[in-house]
XYZ file of N, CA and C in Angstrom:
297
model
N 46.424 1.289 -44.074
C 46.846 2.591 -45.678
C 45.535 2.464 -46.358
N 45.270 3.935 -46.467
C 43.995 4.651 -47.015
C 45.003 3.251 -48.837
N 43.699 3.332 -49.744
C 44.435 3.017 -50.747
C 45.254 3.933 -51.353
N 45.379 4.871 -51.149
C 46.722 5.668 -51.952
C 47.445 5.234 -51.545
N 48.064 5.570 -49.843
C 49.399 5.025 -49.153
C 49.725 4.170 -50.220
N 51.555 4.373 -50.055
C 52.282 2.624 -50.822
C 52.164 2.443 -49.072
N 52.747 0.742 -49.331
C 53.037 0.136 -48.302
C 54.870 1.199 -47.852
N 54.964 1.259 -48.659
C 57.256 1.689 -48.627
C 56.817 2.786 -47.037
N 55.282 3.832 -47.018
C 55.408 4.361 -46.118
C 55.514 3.608 -44.541
N 55.621 2.301 -44.742
C 55.218 1.927 -43.440
C 56.787 0.846 -42.850
N 56.838 0.194 -44.368
C 58.609 -0.579 -44.527
C 59.496 -0.473 -43.080
N 59.349 0.406 -42.821
C 60.387 0.522 -41.617
C 59.835 0.005 -40.463
N 58.451 -0.075 -40.009
C 57.482 -0.453 -38.740
C 57.803 -1.515 -38.998
N 57.438 -2.379 -40.209
C 57.061 -4.170 -40.706
C 57.646 -4.954 -39.047
N 58.976 -4.898 -38.985
C 59.154 -5.409 -38.152
C 58.307 -5.040 -36.672
N 58.091 -4.466 -35.925
C 57.600 -4.613 -35.080
C 55.945 -3.549 -34.847
N 55.120 -4.513 -35.943
C 53.557 -4.291 -36.059
C 53.539 -5.644 -36.501
N 52.055 -6.930 -35.094
C 50.978 -7.499 -35.644
C 49.892 -7.679 -36.996
N 49.970 -6.236 -37.644
C 49.125 -5.708 -38.118
C 49.173 -4.839 -39.309
N 48.662 -5.348 -41.052
C 48.621 -3.914 -41.603
C 46.893 -4.063 -41.634
N 45.974 -2.126 -41.517
C 44.416 -2.840 -42.266
C 45.148 -2.369 -43.623
N 44.155 -2.600 -44.643
C 44.568 -1.922 -45.904
C 43.154 -2.284 -46.253
N 42.586 -0.495 -47.084
C 41.787 -0.386 -47.583
C 41.218 -0.217 -48.685
N 40.767 -0.454 -49.479
C 40.385 -1.080 -50.670
C 39.692 -0.456 -52.032
N 38.956 0.251 -50.544
C 38.579 1.538 -51.137
C 38.660 3.258 -50.864
N 38.142 4.373 -50.841
C 37.934 5.544 -50.081
C 37.362 5.027 -49.016
N 37.799 6.012 -48.457
C 37.909 6.151 -46.767
C 37.206 6.590 -46.262
N 35.545 6.224 -45.815
C 34.345 7.352 -45.372
C 32.958 6.986 -46.370
N 32.500 5.934 -47.264
C 31.467 5.820 -47.700
C 30.897 4.133 -48.106
N 30.285 3.484 -47.180
C 29.471 2.332 -47.592
C 29.625 1.904 -49.008
N 30.015 0.448 -49.960
C 29.476 0.041 -50.207
C 29.975 0.243 -52.032
N 31.069 0.944 -52.549
C 31.527 1.755 -52.469
C 32.331 0.220 -53.759
N 33.319 0.444 -54.980
C 33.528 -0.865 -54.951
C 34.986 -1.325 -54.645
N 35.381 -2.230 -55.115
C 36.545 -2.641 -54.103
C 37.639 -2.169 -55.733
N 38.475 -1.560 -54.937
C 39.781 -1.270 -55.810
C 40.914 -2.995 -56.310
N 41.417 -3.257 -57.118
C 41.775 -4.137 -57.648
C 43.714 -4.180 -57.363
N 42.840 -2.540 -56.687
C 45.143 -2.369 -57.385
C 45.582 -2.143 -55.837
N 44.890 -2.565 -54.017
C 45.475 -2.508 -53.591
C 45.593 -4.680 -53.245
N 45.447 -5.338 -54.484
C 45.615 -6.657 -54.284
C 47.326 -6.512 -54.616
N 48.113 -5.730 -55.048
C 49.265 -5.536 -55.287
C 49.849 -5.638 -53.284
N 49.665 -4.306 -53.202
C 50.307 -3.813 -51.657
C 50.011 -5.476 -50.695
N 48.575 -5.935 -50.854
C 49.244 -7.640 -50.391
C 50.597 -8.183 -50.888
N 50.872 -8.658 -51.716
C 52.015 -9.082 -52.167
C 52.854 -8.144 -52.425
N 53.092 -6.722 -51.615
C 53.989 -6.423 -51.385
C 55.209 -6.675 -49.866
N 53.392 -6.438 -49.079
C 53.800 -6.469 -47.893
C 54.363 -8.518 -47.314
N 53.620 -10.043 -48.287
C 55.098 -10.851 -47.776
C 55.946 -11.268 -49.184
N 56.186 -10.196 -49.699
C 57.807 -10.100 -50.761
C 58.692 -9.616 -49.580
N 58.430 -8.425 -49.066
C 58.972 -8.399 -48.158
C 58.717 -8.777 -46.671
N 58.704 -10.024 -46.400
C 58.283 -11.126 -45.502
C 57.700 -10.182 -44.201
N 56.898 -9.426 -44.670
C 55.815 -9.307 -43.963
C 55.008 -9.783 -43.271
N 54.444 -11.067 -41.688
C 53.843 -12.480 -41.129
C 52.951 -11.498 -41.329
N 52.731 -10.870 -40.848
C 51.460 -10.466 -39.521
C 49.916 -10.252 -40.332
N 49.509 -10.046 -39.316
C 47.581 -9.946 -40.614
C 47.851 -8.806 -41.237
N 47.342 -8.883 -42.170
C 46.771 -8.230 -43.040
C 45.018 -8.165 -43.335
N 44.572 -7.590 -42.488
C 43.017 -7.156 -42.991
C 42.227 -6.594 -43.931
N 41.963 -6.660 -44.204
C 41.322 -6.094 -46.320
C 39.826 -5.522 -45.533
N 39.466 -4.159 -45.999
C 38.226 -3.322 -45.532
C 38.361 -2.909 -46.970
N 35.969 -3.276 -47.523
C 36.215 -2.266 -48.508
C 35.480 -2.683 -49.654
N 34.645 -3.237 -50.371
C 34.408 -3.537 -51.469
C 34.588 -4.695 -51.566
N 34.116 -6.014 -50.447
C 34.298 -7.540 -50.266
C 33.741 -8.110 -50.530
N 33.272 -8.632 -50.531
C 32.251 -9.990 -51.423
C 32.906 -10.950 -51.965
N 32.544 -12.288 -52.088
C 33.203 -13.192 -51.511
C 34.394 -14.291 -53.566
N 34.268 -12.874 -54.226
C 35.406 -12.652 -55.797
C 36.207 -12.238 -55.263
N 35.890 -11.160 -54.705
C 37.635 -10.700 -54.302
C 38.069 -10.672 -52.477
N 37.055 -11.465 -51.972
C 37.801 -12.289 -50.989
C 38.468 -13.205 -50.824
N 38.114 -14.259 -52.121
C 38.854 -14.849 -52.389
C 40.707 -14.231 -52.972
N 40.383 -13.876 -53.852
C 42.103 -12.543 -54.450
C 42.489 -11.884 -53.863
N 42.184 -12.033 -52.750
C 43.452 -11.150 -51.119
C 43.345 -12.224 -50.851
N 42.576 -13.527 -50.309
C 43.402 -14.429 -49.593
C 44.707 -15.321 -50.822
N 44.427 -15.331 -51.982
C 45.721 -15.816 -52.791
C 46.814 -15.035 -52.750
N 46.915 -13.694 -52.444
C 47.624 -12.912 -52.094
C 48.370 -12.722 -50.593
N 47.097 -13.279 -49.410
C 47.641 -13.624 -48.366
C 47.853 -12.582 -47.622
N 46.458 -11.874 -47.762
C 45.470 -11.854 -46.570
C 45.116 -12.928 -46.285
N 44.884 -12.408 -44.346
C 44.188 -12.881 -44.121
C 42.947 -13.268 -42.919
N 42.738 -11.641 -42.485
C 41.228 -10.551 -42.141
C 41.139 -9.770 -43.147
N 38.939 -9.648 -43.099
C 38.333 -8.922 -43.665
C 37.719 -8.577 -43.409
N 37.152 -7.147 -43.372
C 36.314 -6.292 -42.342
C 35.294 -6.487 -43.215
N 33.376 -7.237 -43.464
C 32.749 -7.080 -44.297
C 31.340 -6.163 -44.179
N 31.292 -5.642 -44.910
C 29.667 -4.609 -44.614
C 28.609 -4.483 -45.437
N 28.615 -3.973 -46.849
C 27.734 -4.317 -47.516
C 27.344 -6.210 -48.000
N 27.968 -5.971 -48.414
C 28.166 -8.311 -48.335
C 26.485 -8.015 -47.792
N 26.947 -8.624 -45.695
C 26.320 -8.887 -45.592
C 24.909 -8.152 -45.278
N 25.204 -7.007 -45.319
C 23.664 -5.707 -44.889
C 22.544 -6.328 -46.469
N 23.591 -6.290 -47.469
C 22.860 -6.684 -49.518
C 22.143 -7.631 -49.573
N 22.877 -9.332 -48.182
C 22.318 -10.670 -48.666
C 20.555 -10.241 -47.870
N 19.954 -11.385 -48.481
C 18.772 -11.615 -47.726
C 18.679 -11.943 -46.721
N 20.076 -13.159 -46.631
C 20.019 -14.370 -45.384
C 21.109 -13.874 -44.668
N 21.428 -13.505 -43.759
C 23.105 -12.242 -43.063
C 23.650 -13.519 -42.989
N 22.810 -14.522 -41.769
C 23.332 -15.702 -41.286
C 24.240 -16.884 -42.171
N 22.820 -16.640 -43.340
C 23.417 -18.256 -44.737
C 24.867 -16.645 -45.715
N 25.175 -16.236 -45.252
C 26.322 -14.973 -46.261
C 27.539 -15.213 -45.202
N 27.121 -14.774 -43.469
C 28.520 -15.155 -43.289
C 28.976 -16.154 -43.806
N 27.440 -17.229 -43.070
C 29.042 -18.877 -42.904
C 29.633 -19.012 -44.709
N 29.031 -17.935 -45.586
C 29.849 -18.201 -47.512
C 31.376 -18.027 -47.246
N 30.654 -16.590 -46.416
C 32.490 -16.542 -46.528
C 33.156 -16.436 -45.612
N 32.424 -16.980 -44.249
C 33.580 -17.608 -43.787
C 34.587 -19.117 -44.218
N 33.601 -19.329 -45.051
C 33.855 -20.827 -45.904
C 35.423 -20.642 -46.576
N 35.339 -19.086 -47.122
C 36.213 -18.945 -47.874
C 37.692 -19.211 -47.815
N 38.033 -19.376 -46.004
C 39.471 -19.309 -45.414
C 39.799 -20.805 -45.664
């Protein structure tokens, strides 16, 4: 779901899908800032008893991943946080340790 599409748009499908990708930024540009409004979508999916994977994409670094984990997301697509890191391997290890 892009940042502007509500969970209601897929509510009827939740029992038939294995995962949802939630965008936390506008689609199309790398390096955008994470929009915390997407946290409500994670919580809403879990309140609807969606047990599938919730993958987050856009503006993610350690703090944002922690917030998403707390709400129930379990997969993360990370780009800028890795490319901006001085040591990509170390940064990846840090991010993986958050689980």
